[in-house]
Amino acid sequence: MTEERLQQTELQSAARQHDHLVNRDMILAKAKELAGILGNSEEVQLFRKAEEKIRDHQRIQQLIATMKKKQKEIVAFESLKNQKMIAQIEAELQELQEELDGIPIVTEFQQSQVEINELLQMVIMAIRDTIAEKVNVEEGKSTSASNCSD
């Protein structure tokens, strides 16, 4: 291959890489746009409100802090291999968790998390299905790949 032909091939390769980057940038821009739309969805708004209520709820914050402390105590007693204290603290943790779960705003917050996850799964499935229409994802082949062998 002549040097001129080699340079031409390298330029074409660089151009293809540039096109790939432009496409990737476009995809990322659309992803950010979609994230903005999702961020303004009813599900996310409900989640934020519930999160704010939890942050401002003194008893919930006390319970969370106490639970974190108890979890650290368990780690310490595990290193000392003190099963009796571990069992006692785990029972205390269970009681704290039950109290936390009994607070209505916590249930509301957990439900809002479920709804956001469902929304995200729906978006992921829609993207997957749309891509599958263009590309045979399961076989890893483009629908027009059979034309390449001509």
PDB file of N, CA and C in Angstrom, residues 30-137:
ATOM      1  N   LYS A  30     -29.272  13.413  24.759  1.00  0.00           N
ATOM      2  CA  LYS A  30     -30.669  12.965  24.851  1.00  0.00           C
ATOM      3  C   LYS A  30     -30.940  12.300  26.201  1.00  0.00           C
ATOM      4  N   ALA A  31     -29.948  11.568  26.712  1.00  0.00           N
ATOM      5  CA  ALA A  31     -30.105  10.932  28.028  1.00  0.00           C
ATOM      6  C   ALA A  31     -30.282  11.998  29.105  1.00  0.00           C
ATOM      7  N   LYS A  32     -29.502  13.073  29.013  1.00  0.00           N
ATOM      8  CA  LYS A  32     -29.636  14.161  29.987  1.00  0.00           C
ATOM      9  C   LYS A  32     -30.995  14.841  29.856  1.00  0.00           C
ATOM     10  N   GLU A  33     -31.453  14.987  28.623  1.00  0.00           N
ATOM     11  CA  GLU A  33     -32.770  15.579  28.393  1.00  0.00           C
ATOM     12  C   GLU A  33     -33.857  14.688  29.011  1.00  0.00           C
ATOM     13  N   LEU A  34     -33.746  13.385  28.791  1.00  0.00           N
ATOM     14  CA  LEU A  34     -34.700  12.440  29.367  1.00  0.00           C
ATOM     15  C   LEU A  34     -34.647  12.475  30.893  1.00  0.00           C
ATOM     16  N   ALA A  35     -33.449  12.575  31.446  1.00  0.00           N
ATOM     17  CA  ALA A  35     -33.303  12.657  32.906  1.00  0.00           C
ATOM     18  C   ALA A  35     -34.015  13.901  33.438  1.00  0.00           C
ATOM     19  N   GLY A  36     -33.919  15.002  32.705  1.00  0.00           N
ATOM     20  CA  GLY A  36     -34.616  16.221  33.106  1.00  0.00           C
ATOM     21  C   GLY A  36     -36.125  16.049  33.094  1.00  0.00           C
ATOM     22  N   ILE A  37     -36.619  15.373  32.070  1.00  0.00           N
ATOM     23  CA  ILE A  37     -38.059  15.108  31.974  1.00  0.00           C
ATOM     24  C   ILE A  37     -38.502  14.211  33.127  1.00  0.00           C
ATOM     25  N   LEU A  38     -37.733  13.150  33.371  1.00  0.00           N
ATOM     26  CA  LEU A  38     -38.067  12.240  34.472  1.00  0.00           C
ATOM     27  C   LEU A  38     -38.004  12.963  35.818  1.00  0.00           C
ATOM     28  N   GLY A  39     -37.045  13.872  35.954  1.00  0.00           N
ATOM     29  CA  GLY A  39     -36.898  14.626  37.195  1.00  0.00           C
ATOM     30  C   GLY A  39     -38.100  15.495  37.506  1.00  0.00           C
ATOM     31  N   ASN A  40     -38.854  15.843  36.474  1.00  0.00           N
ATOM     32  CA  ASN A  40     -40.053  16.658  36.665  1.00  0.00           C
ATOM     33  C   ASN A  40     -41.332  15.828  36.691  1.00  0.00           C
ATOM     34  N   SER A  41     -41.192  14.503  36.675  1.00  0.00           N
ATOM     35  CA  SER A  41     -42.373  13.638  36.673  1.00  0.00           C
ATOM     36  C   SER A  41     -43.070  13.677  38.030  1.00  0.00           C
ATOM     37  N   GLU A  42     -44.325  13.286  38.021  1.00  0.00           N
ATOM     38  CA  GLU A  42     -45.110  13.248  39.262  1.00  0.00           C
ATOM     39  C   GLU A  42     -44.471  12.308  40.285  1.00  0.00           C
ATOM     40  N   GLU A  43     -43.955  11.171  39.804  1.00  0.00           N
ATOM     41  CA  GLU A  43     -43.342  10.192  40.701  1.00  0.00           C
ATOM     42  C   GLU A  43     -42.143  10.788  41.437  1.00  0.00           C
ATOM     43  N   VAL A  44     -41.299  11.497  40.707  1.00  0.00           N
ATOM     44  CA  VAL A  44     -40.107  12.089  41.322  1.00  0.00           C
ATOM     45  C   VAL A  44     -40.502  13.229  42.258  1.00  0.00           C
ATOM     46  N   GLN A  45     -41.509  13.998  41.884  1.00  0.00           N
ATOM     47  CA  GLN A  45     -41.968  15.084  42.753  1.00  0.00           C
ATOM     48  C   GLN A  45     -42.500  14.531  44.080  1.00  0.00           C
ATOM     49  N   LEU A  46     -43.267  13.449  44.015  1.00  0.00           N
ATOM     50  CA  LEU A  46     -43.778  12.822  45.246  1.00  0.00           C
ATOM     51  C   LEU A  46     -42.635  12.279  46.094  1.00  0.00           C
ATOM     52  N   PHE A  47     -41.637  11.699  45.439  1.00  0.00           N
ATOM     53  CA  PHE A  47     -40.471  11.175  46.147  1.00  0.00           C
ATOM     54  C   PHE A  47     -39.748  12.304  46.881  1.00  0.00           C
ATOM     55  N   ARG A  48     -39.530  13.414  46.187  1.00  0.00           N
ATOM     56  CA  ARG A  48     -38.825  14.546  46.810  1.00  0.00           C
ATOM     57  C   ARG A  48     -39.577  15.093  48.016  1.00  0.00           C
ATOM     58  N   LYS A  49     -40.897  15.191  47.890  1.00  0.00           N
ATOM     59  CA  LYS A  49     -41.702  15.682  49.016  1.00  0.00           C
ATOM     60  C   LYS A  49     -41.603  14.735  50.206  1.00  0.00           C
ATOM     61  N   ALA A  50     -41.706  13.447  49.938  1.00  0.00           N
ATOM     62  CA  ALA A  50     -41.608  12.457  51.021  1.00  0.00           C
ATOM     63  C   ALA A  50     -40.215  12.488  51.641  1.00  0.00           C
ATOM     64  N   GLU A  51     -39.203  12.627  50.805  1.00  0.00           N
ATOM     65  CA  GLU A  51     -37.821  12.692  51.294  1.00  0.00           C
ATOM     66  C   GLU A  51     -37.628  13.906  52.203  1.00  0.00           C
ATOM     67  N   GLU A  52     -38.196  15.028  51.804  1.00  0.00           N
ATOM     68  CA  GLU A  52     -38.088  16.248  52.614  1.00  0.00           C
ATOM     69  C   GLU A  52     -38.805  16.080  53.958  1.00  0.00           C
ATOM     70  N   LYS A  53     -39.981  15.462  53.934  1.00  0.00           N
ATOM     71  CA  LYS A  53     -40.717  15.224  55.182  1.00  0.00           C
ATOM     72  C   LYS A  53     -39.913  14.327  56.118  1.00  0.00           C
ATOM     73  N   ILE A  54     -39.268  13.323  55.557  1.00  0.00           N
ATOM     74  CA  ILE A  54     -38.447  12.412  56.371  1.00  0.00           C
ATOM     75  C   ILE A  54     -37.256  13.157  56.958  1.00  0.00           C
ATOM     76  N   ARG A  55     -36.640  13.988  56.143  1.00  0.00           N
ATOM     77  CA  ARG A  55     -35.475  14.752  56.603  1.00  0.00           C
ATOM     78  C   ARG A  55     -35.859  15.694  57.746  1.00  0.00           C
ATOM     79  N   ASP A  56     -37.078  16.221  57.708  1.00  0.00           N
ATOM     80  CA  ASP A  56     -37.531  17.175  58.725  1.00  0.00           C
ATOM     81  C   ASP A  56     -38.223  16.506  59.918  1.00  0.00           C
ATOM     82  N   HIS A  57     -38.427  15.207  59.866  1.00  0.00           N
ATOM     83  CA  HIS A  57     -39.137  14.481  60.922  1.00  0.00           C
ATOM     84  C   HIS A  57     -38.135  14.063  61.996  1.00  0.00           C
ATOM     85  N   GLN A  58     -38.238  14.689  63.149  1.00  0.00           N
ATOM     86  CA  GLN A  58     -37.255  14.482  64.216  1.00  0.00           C
ATOM     87  C   GLN A  58     -37.182  13.027  64.680  1.00  0.00           C
ATOM     88  N   ARG A  59     -38.317  12.390  64.887  1.00  0.00           N
ATOM     89  CA  ARG A  59     -38.303  11.006  65.393  1.00  0.00           C
ATOM     90  C   ARG A  59     -37.674  10.056  64.369  1.00  0.00           C
ATOM     91  N   ILE A  60     -37.978  10.254  63.111  1.00  0.00           N
ATOM     92  CA  ILE A  60     -37.376   9.404  62.071  1.00  0.00           C
ATOM     93  C   ILE A  60     -35.862   9.567  62.079  1.00  0.00           C
ATOM     94  N   GLN A  61     -35.400  10.798  62.186  1.00  0.00           N
ATOM     95  CA  GLN A  61     -33.955  11.041  62.195  1.00  0.00           C
ATOM     96  C   GLN A  61     -33.301  10.410  63.424  1.00  0.00           C
ATOM     97  N   GLN A  62     -33.994  10.475  64.569  1.00  0.00           N
ATOM     98  CA  GLN A  62     -33.471   9.826  65.784  1.00  0.00           C
ATOM     99  C   GLN A  62     -33.378   8.315  65.589  1.00  0.00           C
ATOM    100  N   LEU A  63     -34.423   7.741  65.013  1.00  0.00           N
ATOM    101  CA  LEU A  63     -34.429   6.293  64.774  1.00  0.00           C
ATOM    102  C   LEU A  63     -33.291   5.887  63.838  1.00  0.00           C
ATOM    103  N   ILE A  64     -33.112   6.638  62.776  1.00  0.00           N
ATOM    104  CA  ILE A  64     -32.049   6.328  61.814  1.00  0.00           C
ATOM    105  C   ILE A  64     -30.683   6.420  62.483  1.00  0.00           C
ATOM    106  N   ALA A  65     -30.468   7.474  63.253  1.00  0.00           N
ATOM    107  CA  ALA A  65     -29.179   7.638  63.943  1.00  0.00           C
ATOM    108  C   ALA A  65     -28.938   6.492  64.928  1.00  0.00           C
ATOM    109  N   THR A  66     -29.969   6.130  65.672  1.00  0.00           N
ATOM    110  CA  THR A  66     -29.839   5.028  66.638  1.00  0.00           C
ATOM    111  C   THR A  66     -29.555   3.711  65.917  1.00  0.00           C
ATOM    112  N   MET A  67     -30.226   3.492  64.798  1.00  0.00           N
ATOM    113  CA  MET A  67     -30.012   2.257  64.036  1.00  0.00           C
ATOM    114  C   MET A  67     -28.584   2.179  63.491  1.00  0.00           C
ATOM    115  N   LYS A  68     -28.072   3.299  63.015  1.00  0.00           N
ATOM    116  CA  LYS A  68     -26.682   3.319  62.527  1.00  0.00           C
ATOM    117  C   LYS A  68     -25.709   2.989  63.659  1.00  0.00           C
ATOM    118  N   LYS A  69     -25.985   3.566  64.831  1.00  0.00           N
ATOM    119  CA  LYS A  69     -25.135   3.304  65.994  1.00  0.00           C
ATOM    120  C   LYS A  69     -25.183   1.823  66.365  1.00  0.00           C
ATOM    121  N   LYS A  70     -26.375   1.252  66.350  1.00  0.00           N
ATOM    122  CA  LYS A  70     -26.540  -0.171  66.693  1.00  0.00           C
ATOM    123  C   LYS A  70     -25.815  -1.062  65.674  1.00  0.00           C
ATOM    124  N   GLN A  71     -25.857  -0.678  64.410  1.00  0.00           N
ATOM    125  CA  GLN A  71     -25.164  -1.460  63.378  1.00  0.00           C
ATOM    126  C   GLN A  71     -23.653  -1.443  63.611  1.00  0.00           C
ATOM    127  N   LYS A  72     -23.139  -0.295  64.032  1.00  0.00           N
ATOM    128  CA  LYS A  72     -21.707  -0.210  64.352  1.00  0.00           C
ATOM    129  C   LYS A  72     -21.375  -1.066  65.569  1.00  0.00           C
ATOM    130  N   GLU A  73     -22.291  -1.082  66.534  1.00  0.00           N
ATOM    131  CA  GLU A  73     -22.085  -1.922  67.717  1.00  0.00           C
ATOM    132  C   GLU A  73     -22.025  -3.395  67.325  1.00  0.00           C
ATOM    133  N   ILE A  74     -22.886  -3.792  66.408  1.00  0.00           N
ATOM    134  CA  ILE A  74     -22.877  -5.189  65.949  1.00  0.00           C
ATOM    135  C   ILE A  74     -21.526  -5.535  65.336  1.00  0.00           C
ATOM    136  N   VAL A  75     -21.003  -4.639  64.503  1.00  0.00           N
ATOM    137  CA  VAL A  75     -19.691  -4.877  63.880  1.00  0.00           C
ATOM    138  C   VAL A  75     -18.621  -5.037  64.956  1.00  0.00           C
ATOM    139  N   ALA A  76     -18.668  -4.185  65.968  1.00  0.00           N
ATOM    140  CA  ALA A  76     -17.680  -4.269  67.049  1.00  0.00           C
ATOM    141  C   ALA A  76     -17.799  -5.594  67.800  1.00  0.00           C
ATOM    142  N   PHE A  77     -19.024  -5.997  68.110  1.00  0.00           N
ATOM    143  CA  PHE A  77     -19.210  -7.259  68.843  1.00  0.00           C
ATOM    144  C   PHE A  77     -18.897  -8.477  67.974  1.00  0.00           C
ATOM    145  N   GLU A  78     -19.058  -8.333  66.656  1.00  0.00           N
ATOM    146  CA  GLU A  78     -18.667  -9.432  65.764  1.00  0.00           C
ATOM    147  C   GLU A  78     -17.161  -9.660  65.837  1.00  0.00           C
ATOM    148  N   SER A  79     -16.406  -8.560  65.893  1.00  0.00           N
ATOM    149  CA  SER A  79     -14.945  -8.707  65.978  1.00  0.00           C
ATOM    150  C   SER A  79     -14.533  -9.331  67.313  1.00  0.00           C
ATOM    151  N   LEU A  80     -15.364  -9.132  68.338  1.00  0.00           N
ATOM    152  CA  LEU A  80     -15.100  -9.747  69.647  1.00  0.00           C
ATOM    153  C   LEU A  80     -15.737 -11.135  69.765  1.00  0.00           C
ATOM    154  N   LYS A  81     -16.465 -11.515  68.725  1.00  0.00           N
ATOM    155  CA  LYS A  81     -17.152 -12.813  68.683  1.00  0.00           C
ATOM    156  C   LYS A  81     -18.112 -13.003  69.868  1.00  0.00           C
ATOM    157  N   ASN A  82     -18.816 -11.917  70.206  1.00  0.00           N
ATOM    158  CA  ASN A  82     -19.769 -11.946  71.315  1.00  0.00           C
ATOM    159  C   ASN A  82     -21.185 -12.115  70.740  1.00  0.00           C
ATOM    160  N   GLN A  83     -21.586 -13.364  70.540  1.00  0.00           N
ATOM    161  CA  GLN A  83     -22.869 -13.670  69.912  1.00  0.00           C
ATOM    162  C   GLN A  83     -24.068 -13.218  70.752  1.00  0.00           C
ATOM    163  N   LYS A  84     -23.924 -13.266  72.062  1.00  0.00           N
ATOM    164  CA  LYS A  84     -25.026 -12.867  72.940  1.00  0.00           C
ATOM    165  C   LYS A  84     -25.371 -11.389  72.725  1.00  0.00           C
ATOM    166  N   MET A  85     -24.361 -10.534  72.710  1.00  0.00           N
ATOM    167  CA  MET A  85     -24.593  -9.096  72.508  1.00  0.00           C
ATOM    168  C   MET A  85     -25.082  -8.818  71.084  1.00  0.00           C
ATOM    169  N   ILE A  86     -24.551  -9.564  70.126  1.00  0.00           N
ATOM    170  CA  ILE A  86     -24.994  -9.394  68.736  1.00  0.00           C
ATOM    171  C   ILE A  86     -26.489  -9.688  68.638  1.00  0.00           C
ATOM    172  N   ALA A  87     -26.926 -10.790  69.229  1.00  0.00           N
ATOM    173  CA  ALA A  87     -28.347 -11.165  69.193  1.00  0.00           C
ATOM    174  C   ALA A  87     -29.211 -10.109  69.879  1.00  0.00           C
ATOM    175  N   GLN A  88     -28.736  -9.583  71.000  1.00  0.00           N
ATOM    176  CA  GLN A  88     -29.492  -8.563  71.732  1.00  0.00           C
ATOM    177  C   GLN A  88     -29.633  -7.291  70.889  1.00  0.00           C
ATOM    178  N   ILE A  89     -28.536  -6.862  70.290  1.00  0.00           N
ATOM    179  CA  ILE A  89     -28.568  -5.631  69.488  1.00  0.00           C
ATOM    180  C   ILE A  89     -29.404  -5.835  68.227  1.00  0.00           C
ATOM    181  N   GLU A  90     -29.321  -7.019  67.626  1.00  0.00           N
ATOM    182  CA  GLU A  90     -30.148  -7.300  66.447  1.00  0.00           C
ATOM    183  C   GLU A  90     -31.629  -7.234  66.798  1.00  0.00           C
ATOM    184  N   ALA A  91     -32.000  -7.708  67.992  1.00  0.00           N
ATOM    185  CA  ALA A  91     -33.396  -7.626  68.447  1.00  0.00           C
ATOM    186  C   ALA A  91     -33.803  -6.161  68.626  1.00  0.00           C
ATOM    187  N   GLU A  92     -32.908  -5.361  69.191  1.00  0.00           N
ATOM    188  CA  GLU A  92     -33.178  -3.926  69.358  1.00  0.00           C
ATOM    189  C   GLU A  92     -33.332  -3.253  67.992  1.00  0.00           C
ATOM    190  N   LEU A  93     -32.473  -3.630  67.071  1.00  0.00           N
ATOM    191  CA  LEU A  93     -32.549  -3.081  65.713  1.00  0.00           C
ATOM    192  C   LEU A  93     -33.884  -3.428  65.066  1.00  0.00           C
ATOM    193  N   GLN A  94     -34.330  -4.646  65.260  1.00  0.00           N
ATOM    194  CA  GLN A  94     -35.610  -5.086  64.703  1.00  0.00           C
ATOM    195  C   GLN A  94     -36.756  -4.240  65.254  1.00  0.00           C
ATOM    196  N   GLU A  95     -36.729  -3.964  66.546  1.00  0.00           N
ATOM    197  CA  GLU A  95     -37.761  -3.123  67.163  1.00  0.00           C
ATOM    198  C   GLU A  95     -37.736  -1.713  66.576  1.00  0.00           C
ATOM    199  N   LEU A  96     -36.539  -1.161  66.424  1.00  0.00           N
ATOM    200  CA  LEU A  96     -36.406   0.178  65.843  1.00  0.00           C
ATOM    201  C   LEU A  96     -36.935   0.194  64.407  1.00  0.00           C
ATOM    202  N   GLN A  97     -36.605  -0.855  63.647  1.00  0.00           N
ATOM    203  CA  GLN A  97     -37.063  -0.945  62.259  1.00  0.00           C
ATOM    204  C   GLN A  97     -38.586  -1.017  62.196  1.00  0.00           C
ATOM    205  N   GLU A  98     -39.181  -1.782  63.095  1.00  0.00           N
ATOM    206  CA  GLU A  98     -40.643  -1.889  63.133  1.00  0.00           C
ATOM    207  C   GLU A  98     -41.283  -0.546  63.466  1.00  0.00           C
ATOM    208  N   GLU A  99     -40.686   0.182  64.400  1.00  0.00           N
ATOM    209  CA  GLU A  99     -41.215   1.516  64.723  1.00  0.00           C
ATOM    210  C   GLU A  99     -41.103   2.437  63.513  1.00  0.00           C
ATOM    211  N   LEU A 100     -39.950   2.389  62.863  1.00  0.00           N
ATOM    212  CA  LEU A 100     -39.725   3.221  61.672  1.00  0.00           C
ATOM    213  C   LEU A 100     -40.741   2.879  60.583  1.00  0.00           C
ATOM    214  N   ASP A 101     -40.937   1.587  60.347  1.00  0.00           N
ATOM    215  CA  ASP A 101     -41.882   1.151  59.314  1.00  0.00           C
ATOM    216  C   ASP A 101     -43.323   1.517  59.653  1.00  0.00           C
ATOM    217  N   GLY A 102     -43.605   1.745  60.933  1.00  0.00           N
ATOM    218  CA  GLY A 102     -44.952   2.103  61.360  1.00  0.00           C
ATOM    219  C   GLY A 102     -45.289   3.572  61.161  1.00  0.00           C
ATOM    220  N   ILE A 103     -44.331   4.373  60.784  1.00  0.00           N
ATOM    221  CA  ILE A 103     -44.575   5.805  60.569  1.00  0.00           C
ATOM    222  C   ILE A 103     -45.067   5.986  59.131  1.00  0.00           C
ATOM    223  N   PRO A 104     -46.261   6.564  58.956  1.00  0.00           N
ATOM    224  CA  PRO A 104     -46.863   6.652  57.617  1.00  0.00           C
ATOM    225  C   PRO A 104     -45.974   7.298  56.548  1.00  0.00           C
ATOM    226  N   ILE A 105     -45.232   8.321  56.890  1.00  0.00           N
ATOM    227  CA  ILE A 105     -44.406   8.991  55.880  1.00  0.00           C
ATOM    228  C   ILE A 105     -43.309   8.058  55.358  1.00  0.00           C
ATOM    229  N   VAL A 106     -42.868   7.138  56.196  1.00  0.00           N
ATOM    230  CA  VAL A 106     -41.855   6.163  55.757  1.00  0.00           C
ATOM    231  C   VAL A 106     -42.457   5.248  54.698  1.00  0.00           C
ATOM    232  N   THR A 107     -43.681   4.799  54.939  1.00  0.00           N
ATOM    233  CA  THR A 107     -44.376   3.958  53.958  1.00  0.00           C
ATOM    234  C   THR A 107     -44.581   4.728  52.660  1.00  0.00           C
ATOM    235  N   GLU A 108     -44.958   5.996  52.782  1.00  0.00           N
ATOM    236  CA  GLU A 108     -45.150   6.852  51.609  1.00  0.00           C
ATOM    237  C   GLU A 108     -43.838   6.994  50.833  1.00  0.00           C
ATOM    238  N   PHE A 109     -42.749   7.192  51.554  1.00  0.00           N
ATOM    239  CA  PHE A 109     -41.431   7.321  50.931  1.00  0.00           C
ATOM    240  C   PHE A 109     -41.053   6.027  50.203  1.00  0.00           C
ATOM    241  N   GLN A 110     -41.249   4.895  50.868  1.00  0.00           N
ATOM    242  CA  GLN A 110     -40.920   3.604  50.254  1.00  0.00           C
ATOM    243  C   GLN A 110     -41.765   3.360  49.008  1.00  0.00           C
ATOM    244  N   GLN A 111     -43.042   3.727  49.065  1.00  0.00           N
ATOM    245  CA  GLN A 111     -43.916   3.563  47.905  1.00  0.00           C
ATOM    246  C   GLN A 111     -43.457   4.460  46.757  1.00  0.00           C
ATOM    247  N   SER A 112     -43.006   5.667  47.076  1.00  0.00           N
ATOM    248  CA  SER A 112     -42.532   6.564  46.017  1.00  0.00           C
ATOM    249  C   SER A 112     -41.267   6.004  45.368  1.00  0.00           C
ATOM    250  N   GLN A 113     -40.425   5.329  46.148  1.00  0.00           N
ATOM    251  CA  GLN A 113     -39.238   4.677  45.580  1.00  0.00           C
ATOM    252  C   GLN A 113     -39.645   3.575  44.606  1.00  0.00           C
ATOM    253  N   VAL A 114     -40.640   2.789  44.987  1.00  0.00           N
ATOM    254  CA  VAL A 114     -41.135   1.712  44.121  1.00  0.00           C
ATOM    255  C   VAL A 114     -41.663   2.300  42.815  1.00  0.00           C
ATOM    256  N   GLU A 115     -42.420   3.389  42.909  1.00  0.00           N
ATOM    257  CA  GLU A 115     -43.003   4.003  41.719  1.00  0.00           C
ATOM    258  C   GLU A 115     -41.930   4.570  40.795  1.00  0.00           C
ATOM    259  N   ILE A 116     -40.887   5.158  41.356  1.00  0.00           N
ATOM    260  CA  ILE A 116     -39.783   5.660  40.532  1.00  0.00           C
ATOM    261  C   ILE A 116     -39.078   4.494  39.848  1.00  0.00           C
ATOM    262  N   ASN A 117     -38.835   3.421  40.581  1.00  0.00           N
ATOM    263  CA  ASN A 117     -38.193   2.247  39.979  1.00  0.00           C
ATOM    264  C   ASN A 117     -39.037   1.675  38.844  1.00  0.00           C
ATOM    265  N   GLU A 118     -40.353   1.632  39.031  1.00  0.00           N
ATOM    266  CA  GLU A 118     -41.241   1.146  37.971  1.00  0.00           C
ATOM    267  C   GLU A 118     -41.169   2.056  36.748  1.00  0.00           C
ATOM    268  N   LEU A 119     -41.139   3.362  36.974  1.00  0.00           N
ATOM    269  CA  LEU A 119     -41.027   4.314  35.871  1.00  0.00           C
ATOM    270  C   LEU A 119     -39.718   4.106  35.116  1.00  0.00           C
ATOM    271  N   LEU A 120     -38.620   3.966  35.854  1.00  0.00           N
ATOM    272  CA  LEU A 120     -37.320   3.748  35.213  1.00  0.00           C
ATOM    273  C   LEU A 120     -37.298   2.433  34.440  1.00  0.00           C
ATOM    274  N   GLN A 121     -37.882   1.384  35.002  1.00  0.00           N
ATOM    275  CA  GLN A 121     -37.949   0.101  34.289  1.00  0.00           C
ATOM    276  C   GLN A 121     -38.765   0.231  33.009  1.00  0.00           C
ATOM    277  N   MET A 122     -39.843   0.992  33.062  1.00  0.00           N
ATOM    278  CA  MET A 122     -40.667   1.213  31.887  1.00  0.00           C
ATOM    279  C   MET A 122     -39.867   1.932  30.797  1.00  0.00           C
ATOM    280  N   VAL A 123     -39.088   2.939  31.198  1.00  0.00           N
ATOM    281  CA  VAL A 123     -38.256   3.676  30.240  1.00  0.00           C
ATOM    282  C   VAL A 123     -37.196   2.753  29.642  1.00  0.00           C
ATOM    283  N   ILE A 124     -36.552   1.969  30.491  1.00  0.00           N
ATOM    284  CA  ILE A 124     -35.519   1.039  30.015  1.00  0.00           C
ATOM    285  C   ILE A 124     -36.115   0.046  29.017  1.00  0.00           C
ATOM    286  N   MET A 125     -37.291  -0.484  29.329  1.00  0.00           N
ATOM    287  CA  MET A 125     -37.930  -1.439  28.421  1.00  0.00           C
ATOM    288  C   MET A 125     -38.313  -0.774  27.105  1.00  0.00           C
ATOM    289  N   ALA A 126     -38.783   0.459  27.159  1.00  0.00           N
ATOM    290  CA  ALA A 126     -39.144   1.170  25.932  1.00  0.00           C
ATOM    291  C   ALA A 126     -37.914   1.398  25.064  1.00  0.00           C
ATOM    292  N   ILE A 127     -36.793   1.765  25.682  1.00  0.00           N
ATOM    293  CA  ILE A 127     -35.549   1.960  24.935  1.00  0.00           C
ATOM    294  C   ILE A 127     -35.093   0.630  24.345  1.00  0.00           C
ATOM    295  N   ARG A 128     -35.113  -0.417  25.166  1.00  0.00           N
ATOM    296  CA  ARG A 128     -34.694  -1.742  24.695  1.00  0.00           C
ATOM    297  C   ARG A 128     -35.552  -2.201  23.521  1.00  0.00           C
ATOM    298  N   ASP A 129     -36.868  -2.043  23.636  1.00  0.00           N
ATOM    299  CA  ASP A 129     -37.770  -2.481  22.573  1.00  0.00           C
ATOM    300  C   ASP A 129     -37.564  -1.676  21.297  1.00  0.00           C
ATOM    301  N   THR A 130     -37.327  -0.380  21.444  1.00  0.00           N
ATOM    302  CA  THR A 130     -37.091   0.465  20.275  1.00  0.00           C
ATOM    303  C   THR A 130     -35.798   0.070  19.578  1.00  0.00           C
ATOM    304  N   ILE A 131     -34.769  -0.195  20.359  1.00  0.00           N
ATOM    305  CA  ILE A 131     -33.496  -0.632  19.779  1.00  0.00           C
ATOM    306  C   ILE A 131     -33.668  -1.992  19.119  1.00  0.00           C
ATOM    307  N   ALA A 132     -34.413  -2.873  19.752  1.00  0.00           N
ATOM    308  CA  ALA A 132     -34.625  -4.218  19.202  1.00  0.00           C
ATOM    309  C   ALA A 132     -35.314  -4.161  17.847  1.00  0.00           C
ATOM    310  N   GLU A 133     -36.145  -3.151  17.629  1.00  0.00           N
ATOM    311  CA  GLU A 133     -36.783  -2.989  16.321  1.00  0.00           C
ATOM    312  C   GLU A 133     -35.755  -2.670  15.242  1.00  0.00           C
ATOM    313  N   LYS A 134     -34.694  -1.952  15.616  1.00  0.00           N
ATOM    314  CA  LYS A 134     -33.675  -1.531  14.651  1.00  0.00           C
ATOM    315  C   LYS A 134     -32.554  -2.550  14.514  1.00  0.00           C
ATOM    316  N   VAL A 135     -32.264  -3.232  15.611  1.00  0.00           N
ATOM    317  CA  VAL A 135     -31.151  -4.171  15.646  1.00  0.00           C
ATOM    318  C   VAL A 135     -31.642  -5.457  16.293  1.00  0.00           C
ATOM    319  N   ASN A 136     -31.259  -6.565  15.731  1.00  0.00           N
ATOM    320  CA  ASN A 136     -31.626  -7.832  16.346  1.00  0.00           C
ATOM    321  C   ASN A 136     -30.708  -8.041  17.539  1.00  0.00           C
ATOM    322  N   VAL A 137     -31.113  -7.517  18.692  1.00  0.00           N
ATOM    323  CA  VAL A 137     -30.275  -7.494  19.884  1.00  0.00           C
ATOM    324  C   VAL A 137     -29.920  -8.902  20.350  1.00  0.00           C
TER     325      VAL A 137
END
